[in-house]
Coordinates of N, CA and C in Angstrom, one line a residue:
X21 N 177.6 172.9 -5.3 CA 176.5 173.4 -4.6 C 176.2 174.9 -5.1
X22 N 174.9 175.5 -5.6 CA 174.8 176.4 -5.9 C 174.4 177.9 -4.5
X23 N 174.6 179.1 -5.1 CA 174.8 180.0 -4.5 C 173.5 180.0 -3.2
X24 N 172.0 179.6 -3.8 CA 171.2 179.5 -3.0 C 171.3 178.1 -1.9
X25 N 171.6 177.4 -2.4 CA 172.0 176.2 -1.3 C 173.1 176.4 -0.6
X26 N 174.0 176.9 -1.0 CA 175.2 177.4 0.2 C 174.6 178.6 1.2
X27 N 173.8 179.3 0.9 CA 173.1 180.7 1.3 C 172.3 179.9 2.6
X28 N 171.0 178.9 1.9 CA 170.6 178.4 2.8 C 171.2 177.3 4.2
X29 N 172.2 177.1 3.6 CA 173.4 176.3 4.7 C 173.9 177.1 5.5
X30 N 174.3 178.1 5.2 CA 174.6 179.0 5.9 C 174.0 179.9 6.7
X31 N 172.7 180.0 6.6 CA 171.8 180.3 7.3 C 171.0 179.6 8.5
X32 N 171.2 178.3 7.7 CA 170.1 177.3 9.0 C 172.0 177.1 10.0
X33 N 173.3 177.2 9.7 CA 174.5 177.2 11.1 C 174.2 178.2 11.8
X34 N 173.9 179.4 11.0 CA 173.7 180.9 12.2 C 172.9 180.9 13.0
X35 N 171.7 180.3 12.4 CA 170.5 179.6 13.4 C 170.6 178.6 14.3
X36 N 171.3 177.8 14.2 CA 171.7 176.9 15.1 C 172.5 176.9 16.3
X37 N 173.4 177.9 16.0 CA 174.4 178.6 16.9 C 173.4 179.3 17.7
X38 N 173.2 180.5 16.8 CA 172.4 181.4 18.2 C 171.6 180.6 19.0
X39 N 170.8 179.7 18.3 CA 169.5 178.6 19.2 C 170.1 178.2 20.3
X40 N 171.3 177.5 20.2 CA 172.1 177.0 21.0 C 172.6 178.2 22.0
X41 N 173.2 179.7 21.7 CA 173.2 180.2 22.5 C 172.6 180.8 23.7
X42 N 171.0 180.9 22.9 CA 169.9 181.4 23.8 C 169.6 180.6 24.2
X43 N 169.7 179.0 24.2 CA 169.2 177.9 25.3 C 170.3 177.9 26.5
X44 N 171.2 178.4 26.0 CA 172.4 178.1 27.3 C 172.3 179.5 28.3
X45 N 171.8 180.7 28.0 CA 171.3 181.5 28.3 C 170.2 181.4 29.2
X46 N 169.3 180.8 28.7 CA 167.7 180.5 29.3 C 168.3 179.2 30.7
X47 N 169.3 178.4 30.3 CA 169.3 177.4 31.6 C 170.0 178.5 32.5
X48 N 171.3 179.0 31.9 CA 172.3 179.6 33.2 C 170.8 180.3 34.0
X49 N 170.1 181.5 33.4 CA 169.0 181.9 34.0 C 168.0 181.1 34.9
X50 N 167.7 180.0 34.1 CA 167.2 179.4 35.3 C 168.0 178.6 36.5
X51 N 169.5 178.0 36.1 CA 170.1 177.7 37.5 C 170.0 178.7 38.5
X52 N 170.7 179.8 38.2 CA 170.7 181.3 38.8 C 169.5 181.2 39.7
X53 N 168.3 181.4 39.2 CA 166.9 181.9 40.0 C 166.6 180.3 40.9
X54 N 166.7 179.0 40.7 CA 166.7 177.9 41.3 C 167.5 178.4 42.7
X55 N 169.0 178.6 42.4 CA 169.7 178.4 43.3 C 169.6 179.4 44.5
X56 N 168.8 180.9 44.1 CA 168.4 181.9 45.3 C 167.4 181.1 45.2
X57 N 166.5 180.7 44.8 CA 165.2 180.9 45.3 C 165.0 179.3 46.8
X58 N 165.7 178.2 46.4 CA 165.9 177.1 47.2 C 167.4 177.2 48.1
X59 N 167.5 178.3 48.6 CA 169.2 178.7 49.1 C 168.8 178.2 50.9
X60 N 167.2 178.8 51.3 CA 167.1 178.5 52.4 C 167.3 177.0 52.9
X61 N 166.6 175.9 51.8 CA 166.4 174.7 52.0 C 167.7 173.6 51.4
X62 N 169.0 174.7 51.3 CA 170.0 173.7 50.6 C 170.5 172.6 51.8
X63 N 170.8 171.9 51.0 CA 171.6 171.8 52.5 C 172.7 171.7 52.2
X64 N 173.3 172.2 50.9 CA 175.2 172.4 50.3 C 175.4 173.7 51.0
X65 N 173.9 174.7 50.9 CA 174.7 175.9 51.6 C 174.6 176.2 53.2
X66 N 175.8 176.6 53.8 CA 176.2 176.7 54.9 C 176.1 178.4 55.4
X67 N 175.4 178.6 56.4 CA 174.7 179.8 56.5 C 176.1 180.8 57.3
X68 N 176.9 181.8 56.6 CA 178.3 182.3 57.2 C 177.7 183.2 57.8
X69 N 176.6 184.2 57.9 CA 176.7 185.5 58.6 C 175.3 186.4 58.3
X70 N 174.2 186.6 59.0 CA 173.1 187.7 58.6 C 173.8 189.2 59.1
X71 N 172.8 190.0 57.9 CA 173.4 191.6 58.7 C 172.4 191.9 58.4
X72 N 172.1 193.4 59.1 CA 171.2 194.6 58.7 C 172.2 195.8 58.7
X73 N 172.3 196.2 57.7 CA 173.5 197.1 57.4 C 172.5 198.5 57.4
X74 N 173.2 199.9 58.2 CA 172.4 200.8 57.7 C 173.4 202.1 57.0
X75 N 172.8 202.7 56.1 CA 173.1 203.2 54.7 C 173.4 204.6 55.8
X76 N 174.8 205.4 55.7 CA 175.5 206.0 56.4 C 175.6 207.4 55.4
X77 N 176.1 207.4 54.4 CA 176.1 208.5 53.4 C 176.1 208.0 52.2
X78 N 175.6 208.8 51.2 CA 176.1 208.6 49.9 C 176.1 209.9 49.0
X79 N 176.8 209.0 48.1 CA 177.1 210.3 46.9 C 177.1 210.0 45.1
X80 N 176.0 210.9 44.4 CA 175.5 211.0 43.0 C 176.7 211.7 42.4
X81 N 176.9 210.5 41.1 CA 177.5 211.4 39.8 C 176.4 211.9 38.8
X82 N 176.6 213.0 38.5 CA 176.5 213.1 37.4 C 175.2 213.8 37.1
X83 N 174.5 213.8 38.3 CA 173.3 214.3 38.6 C 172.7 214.1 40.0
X84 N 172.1 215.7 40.3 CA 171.0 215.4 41.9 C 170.0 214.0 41.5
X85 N 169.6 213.8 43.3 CA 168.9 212.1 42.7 C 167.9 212.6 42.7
X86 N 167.3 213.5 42.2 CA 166.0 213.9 42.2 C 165.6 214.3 40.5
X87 N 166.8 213.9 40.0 CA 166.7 214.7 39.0 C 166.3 213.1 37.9
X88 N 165.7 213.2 36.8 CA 165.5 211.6 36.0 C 167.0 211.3 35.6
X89 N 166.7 209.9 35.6 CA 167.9 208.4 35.7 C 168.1 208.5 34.1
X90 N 169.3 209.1 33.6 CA 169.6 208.7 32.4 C 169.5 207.2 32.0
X91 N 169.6 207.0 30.3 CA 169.0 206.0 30.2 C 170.4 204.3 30.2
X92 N 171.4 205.0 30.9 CA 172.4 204.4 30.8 C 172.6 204.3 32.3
X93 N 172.0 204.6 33.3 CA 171.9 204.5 34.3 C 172.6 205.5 35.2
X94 N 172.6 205.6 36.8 CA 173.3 206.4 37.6 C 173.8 206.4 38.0
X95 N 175.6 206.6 38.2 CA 176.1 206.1 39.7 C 176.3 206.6 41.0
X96 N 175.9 205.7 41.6 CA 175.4 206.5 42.9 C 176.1 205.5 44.0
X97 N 177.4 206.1 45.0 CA 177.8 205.3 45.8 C 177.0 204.9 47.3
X98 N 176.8 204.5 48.1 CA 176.1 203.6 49.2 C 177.1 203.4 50.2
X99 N 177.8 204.2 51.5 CA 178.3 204.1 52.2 C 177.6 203.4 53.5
X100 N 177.9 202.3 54.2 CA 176.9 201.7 55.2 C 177.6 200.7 55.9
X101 N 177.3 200.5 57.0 CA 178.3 199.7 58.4 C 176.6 198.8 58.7
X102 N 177.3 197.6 59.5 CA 176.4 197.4 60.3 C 176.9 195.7 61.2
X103 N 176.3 195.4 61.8 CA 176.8 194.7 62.7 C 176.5 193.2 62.1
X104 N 177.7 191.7 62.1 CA 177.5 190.5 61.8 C 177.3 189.9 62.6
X105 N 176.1 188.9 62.4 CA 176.2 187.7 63.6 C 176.1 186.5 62.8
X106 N 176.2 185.1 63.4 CA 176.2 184.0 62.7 C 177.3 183.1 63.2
X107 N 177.7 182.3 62.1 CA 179.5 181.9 61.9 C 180.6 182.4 62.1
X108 N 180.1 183.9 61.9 CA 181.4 184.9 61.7 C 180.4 185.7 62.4
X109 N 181.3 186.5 63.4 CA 180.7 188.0 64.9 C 181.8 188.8 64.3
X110 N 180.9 190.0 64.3 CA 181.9 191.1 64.0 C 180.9 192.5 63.7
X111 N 181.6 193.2 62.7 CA 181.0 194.6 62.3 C 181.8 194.9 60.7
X112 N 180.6 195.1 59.9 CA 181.2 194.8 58.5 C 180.8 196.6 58.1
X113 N 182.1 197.0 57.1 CA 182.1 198.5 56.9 C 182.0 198.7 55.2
X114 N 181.7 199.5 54.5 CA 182.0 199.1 53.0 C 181.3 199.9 52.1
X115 N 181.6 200.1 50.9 CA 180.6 200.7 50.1 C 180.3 199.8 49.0
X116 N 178.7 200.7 48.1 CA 178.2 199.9 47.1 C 178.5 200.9 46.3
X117 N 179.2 200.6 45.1 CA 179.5 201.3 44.0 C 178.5 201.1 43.1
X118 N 177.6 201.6 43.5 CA 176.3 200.8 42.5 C 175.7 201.7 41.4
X119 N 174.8 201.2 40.5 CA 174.0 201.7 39.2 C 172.7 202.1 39.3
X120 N 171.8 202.6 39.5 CA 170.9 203.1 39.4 C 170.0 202.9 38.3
X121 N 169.1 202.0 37.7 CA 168.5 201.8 36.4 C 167.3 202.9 36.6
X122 N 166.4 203.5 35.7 CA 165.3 203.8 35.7 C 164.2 203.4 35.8
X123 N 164.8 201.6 35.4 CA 163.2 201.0 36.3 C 163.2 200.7 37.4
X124 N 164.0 201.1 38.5 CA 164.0 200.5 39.7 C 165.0 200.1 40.0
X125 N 165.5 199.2 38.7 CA 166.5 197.9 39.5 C 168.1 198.9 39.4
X126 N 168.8 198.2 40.5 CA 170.2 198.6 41.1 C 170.9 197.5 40.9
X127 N 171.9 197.7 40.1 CA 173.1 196.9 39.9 C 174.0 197.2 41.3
X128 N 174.6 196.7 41.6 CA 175.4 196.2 42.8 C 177.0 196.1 42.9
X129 N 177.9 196.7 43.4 CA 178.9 196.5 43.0 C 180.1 196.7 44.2
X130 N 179.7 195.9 45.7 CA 180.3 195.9 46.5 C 181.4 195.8 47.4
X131 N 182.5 196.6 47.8 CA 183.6 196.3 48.4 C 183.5 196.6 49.9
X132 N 184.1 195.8 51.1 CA 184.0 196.0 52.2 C 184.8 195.4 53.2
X133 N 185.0 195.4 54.4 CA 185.5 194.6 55.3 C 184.8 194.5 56.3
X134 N 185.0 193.2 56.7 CA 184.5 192.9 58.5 C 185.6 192.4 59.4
X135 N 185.5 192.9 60.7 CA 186.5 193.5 61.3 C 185.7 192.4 62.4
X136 N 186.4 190.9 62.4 CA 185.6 190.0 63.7 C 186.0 190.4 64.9
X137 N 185.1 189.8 66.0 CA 185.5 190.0 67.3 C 186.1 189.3 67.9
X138 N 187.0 187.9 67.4 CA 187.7 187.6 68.0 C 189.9 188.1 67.1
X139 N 189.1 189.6 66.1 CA 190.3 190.2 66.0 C 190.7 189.7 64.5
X140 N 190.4 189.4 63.4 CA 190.4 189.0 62.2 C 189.8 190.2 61.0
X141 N 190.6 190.4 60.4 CA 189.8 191.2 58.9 C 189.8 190.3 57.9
X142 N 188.4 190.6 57.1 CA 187.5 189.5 56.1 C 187.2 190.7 54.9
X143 N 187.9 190.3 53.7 CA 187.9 190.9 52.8 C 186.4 190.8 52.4
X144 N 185.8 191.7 51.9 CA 184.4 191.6 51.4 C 184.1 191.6 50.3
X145 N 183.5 191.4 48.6 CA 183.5 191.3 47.8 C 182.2 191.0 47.0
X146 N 181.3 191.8 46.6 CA 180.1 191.4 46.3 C 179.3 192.0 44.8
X147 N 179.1 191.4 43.9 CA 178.2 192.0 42.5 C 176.7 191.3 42.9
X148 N 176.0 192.2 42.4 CA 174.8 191.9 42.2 C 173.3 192.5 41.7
X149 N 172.1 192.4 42.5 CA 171.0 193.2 41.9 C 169.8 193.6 42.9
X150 N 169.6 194.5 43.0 CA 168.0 194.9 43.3 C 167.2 195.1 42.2
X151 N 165.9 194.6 42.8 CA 164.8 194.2 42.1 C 163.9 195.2 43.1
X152 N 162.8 195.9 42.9 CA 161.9 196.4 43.5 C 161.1 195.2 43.6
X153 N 160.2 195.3 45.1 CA 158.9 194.4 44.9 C 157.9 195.2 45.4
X154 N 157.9 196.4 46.4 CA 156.7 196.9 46.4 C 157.9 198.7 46.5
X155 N 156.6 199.3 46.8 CA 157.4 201.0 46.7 C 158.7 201.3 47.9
X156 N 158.8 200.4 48.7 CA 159.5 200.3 49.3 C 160.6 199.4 50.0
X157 N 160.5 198.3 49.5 CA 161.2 197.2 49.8 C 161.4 196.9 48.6
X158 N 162.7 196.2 48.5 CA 163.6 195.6 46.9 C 163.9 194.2 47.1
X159 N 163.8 193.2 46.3 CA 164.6 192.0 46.7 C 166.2 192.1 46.3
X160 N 167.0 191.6 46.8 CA 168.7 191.2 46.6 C 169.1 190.6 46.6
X161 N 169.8 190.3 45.4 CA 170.8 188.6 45.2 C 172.3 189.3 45.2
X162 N 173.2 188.5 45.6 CA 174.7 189.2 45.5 C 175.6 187.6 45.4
X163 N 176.6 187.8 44.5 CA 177.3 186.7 44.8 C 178.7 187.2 44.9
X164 N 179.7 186.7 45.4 CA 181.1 186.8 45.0 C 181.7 186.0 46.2
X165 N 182.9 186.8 47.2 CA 184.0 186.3 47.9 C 183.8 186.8 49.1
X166 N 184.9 186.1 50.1 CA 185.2 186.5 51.6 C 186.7 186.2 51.6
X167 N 187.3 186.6 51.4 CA 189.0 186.9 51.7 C 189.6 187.0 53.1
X168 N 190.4 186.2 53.6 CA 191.0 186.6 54.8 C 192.3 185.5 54.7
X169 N 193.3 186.0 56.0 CA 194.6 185.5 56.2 C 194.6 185.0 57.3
X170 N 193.4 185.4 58.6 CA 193.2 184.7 59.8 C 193.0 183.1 59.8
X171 N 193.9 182.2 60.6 CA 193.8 181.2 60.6 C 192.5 180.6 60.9
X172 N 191.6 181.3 61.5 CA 190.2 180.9 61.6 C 189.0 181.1 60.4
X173 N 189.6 182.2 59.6 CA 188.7 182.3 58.9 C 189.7 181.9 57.3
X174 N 190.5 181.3 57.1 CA 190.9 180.9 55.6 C 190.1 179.9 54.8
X175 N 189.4 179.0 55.4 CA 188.7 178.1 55.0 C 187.3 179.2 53.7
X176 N 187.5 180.1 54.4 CA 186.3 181.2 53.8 C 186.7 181.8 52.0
X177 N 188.0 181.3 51.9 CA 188.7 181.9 50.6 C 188.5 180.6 49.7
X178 N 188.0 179.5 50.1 CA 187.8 178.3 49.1 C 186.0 178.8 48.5
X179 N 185.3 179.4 49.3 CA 183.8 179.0 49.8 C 183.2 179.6 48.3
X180 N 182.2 179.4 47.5 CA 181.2 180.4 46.5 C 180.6 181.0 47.7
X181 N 180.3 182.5 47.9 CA 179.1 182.8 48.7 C 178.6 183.3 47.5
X182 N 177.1 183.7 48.5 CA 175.4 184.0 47.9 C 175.6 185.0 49.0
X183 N 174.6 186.0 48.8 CA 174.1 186.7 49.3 C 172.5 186.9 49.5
X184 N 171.4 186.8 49.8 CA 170.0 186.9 50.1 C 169.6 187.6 50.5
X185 N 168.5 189.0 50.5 CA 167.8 189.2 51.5 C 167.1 190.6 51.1
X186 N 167.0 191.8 51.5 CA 166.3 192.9 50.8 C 166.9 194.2 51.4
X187 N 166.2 195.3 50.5 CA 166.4 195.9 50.8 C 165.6 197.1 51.4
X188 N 165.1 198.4 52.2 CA 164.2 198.9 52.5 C 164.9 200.0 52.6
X189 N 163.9 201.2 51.7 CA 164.2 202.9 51.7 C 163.7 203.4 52.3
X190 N 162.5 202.8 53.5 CA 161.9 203.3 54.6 C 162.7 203.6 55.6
X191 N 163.5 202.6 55.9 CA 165.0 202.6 57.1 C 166.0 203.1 56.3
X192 N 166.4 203.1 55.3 CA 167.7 202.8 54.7 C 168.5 202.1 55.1
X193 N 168.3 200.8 55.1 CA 168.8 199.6 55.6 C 168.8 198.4 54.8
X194 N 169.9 197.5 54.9 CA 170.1 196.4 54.3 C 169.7 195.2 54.5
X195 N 169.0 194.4 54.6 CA 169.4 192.9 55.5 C 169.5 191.4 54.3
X196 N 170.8 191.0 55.2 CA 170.6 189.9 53.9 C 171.6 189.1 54.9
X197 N 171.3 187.8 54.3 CA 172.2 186.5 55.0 C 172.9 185.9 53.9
X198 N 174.5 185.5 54.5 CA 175.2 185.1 53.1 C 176.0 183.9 53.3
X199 N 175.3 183.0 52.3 CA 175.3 181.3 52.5 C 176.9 181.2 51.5
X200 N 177.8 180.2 52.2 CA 178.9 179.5 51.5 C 178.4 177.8 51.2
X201 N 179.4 177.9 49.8 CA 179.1 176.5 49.4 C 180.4 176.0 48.8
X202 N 181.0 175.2 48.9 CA 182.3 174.6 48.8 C 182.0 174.1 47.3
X203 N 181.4 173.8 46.4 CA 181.5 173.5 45.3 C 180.3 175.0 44.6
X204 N 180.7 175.0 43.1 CA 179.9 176.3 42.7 C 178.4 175.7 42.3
X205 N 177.7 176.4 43.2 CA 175.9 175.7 42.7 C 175.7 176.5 41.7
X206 N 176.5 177.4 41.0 CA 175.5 177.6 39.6 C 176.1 176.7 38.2
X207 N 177.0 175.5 38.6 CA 177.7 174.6 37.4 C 178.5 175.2 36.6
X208 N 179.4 175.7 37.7 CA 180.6 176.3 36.8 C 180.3 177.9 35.7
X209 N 179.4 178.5 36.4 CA 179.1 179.6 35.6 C 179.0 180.6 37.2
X210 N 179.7 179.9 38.3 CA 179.7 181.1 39.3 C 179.9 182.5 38.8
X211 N 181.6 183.2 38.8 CA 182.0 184.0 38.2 C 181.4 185.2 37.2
X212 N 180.4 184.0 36.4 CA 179.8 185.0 35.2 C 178.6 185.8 36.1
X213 N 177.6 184.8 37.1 CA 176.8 185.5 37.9 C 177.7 186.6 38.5
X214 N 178.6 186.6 39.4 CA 179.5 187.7 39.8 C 179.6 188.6 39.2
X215 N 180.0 188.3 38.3 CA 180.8 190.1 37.1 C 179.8 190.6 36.6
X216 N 178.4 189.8 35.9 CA 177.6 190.6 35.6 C 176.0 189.8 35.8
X217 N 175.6 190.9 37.3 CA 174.6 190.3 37.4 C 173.2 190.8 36.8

């Protein structure tokens, strides 16, 4: 085989590969957006807890927030409590170690507890994203874990949760509801949604 026919062989594998990468890219994307956007009407997910969380203090690296969003982003932490009802009653405490983009969108990167009322701690665990939709309200997807040792709540350390709901800079307030699902509805690419959403 000469140099140009090995050249072209080698060319149309690199091609084939990446094709293949960006198709597997373009589905995980679309499972992803399927699985929030039909989360209300699942019926795999099981609805664990709504909150309205309100945003308590926070604190900028690296710059005042008034100042422009480098192009690598901000971080800016999100201190906020607020009360659970649902499957799980309680009061969840926690911060967003979050990112700040210049277009709007906020990377998510949440640790927290909820402290139930019948006396249980529930490890919190959440990555995700804000989306702006109008100048004041954001949409929020969040996925990860619920951790606990309480006999009532260990079933919760098998579960995928989702997170759903928005966000608003008029209140500085959170609200979102966060669905468990015993098998992973994004086909075994849970995880990757988690670490980077």
């Amino acid at each position: 085989m000469n140099k140009i026919n090995k050249w072209n062989l080698l060319m149309l594998i690199v091609i084939s590969i990446i094709s293949c990468d960006t198709n597997d890219d373009e589905t995980n994307i679309e499972v992803e957006s399927n699985v929030f956007k039909s989360i209300n009407s699942n019926p795999k997910a099981i609805l664990l807890y709504k909150t309205t969380t309100q945003i308590t203090g926070l604190e900028s690296y690296g710059a005042e927030l008034t100042t422009p969003i480098p192009i690598n982003g901000r971080r800016t932490d999100f201190i906020f409590e607020g009360p659970v009802n649902g499957n799980i009653e309680g009061n969840l405490t926690g911060t967003d170690y979050a990112t700040i983009h210049s277009n709007g969108n906020i990377d998510t990167d949440v640790y927290g507890t909820i402290e139930t009322t019948d006396g249980a701690s529930i490890a919190v665990r959440f990555r995700g994203e804000t989306i702006p939709n109008t100048a004041t309200i954001s949409d929020l997807r969040e996925t990860g874990s619920l951790i606990s040792n309480h006999p009532s709540y260990t079933y919760l350390n098998d579960l995928y949760v989702i997170g759903i709901g928005f966000s608003d800079t008029t209140t500085n307030t959170l609200t979102i509801s966060f669905y468990g699902f015993e098998n992973d509805p994004f086909n075994g690419d849970f995880y990757r949604s988690s670490t980077n959403p």
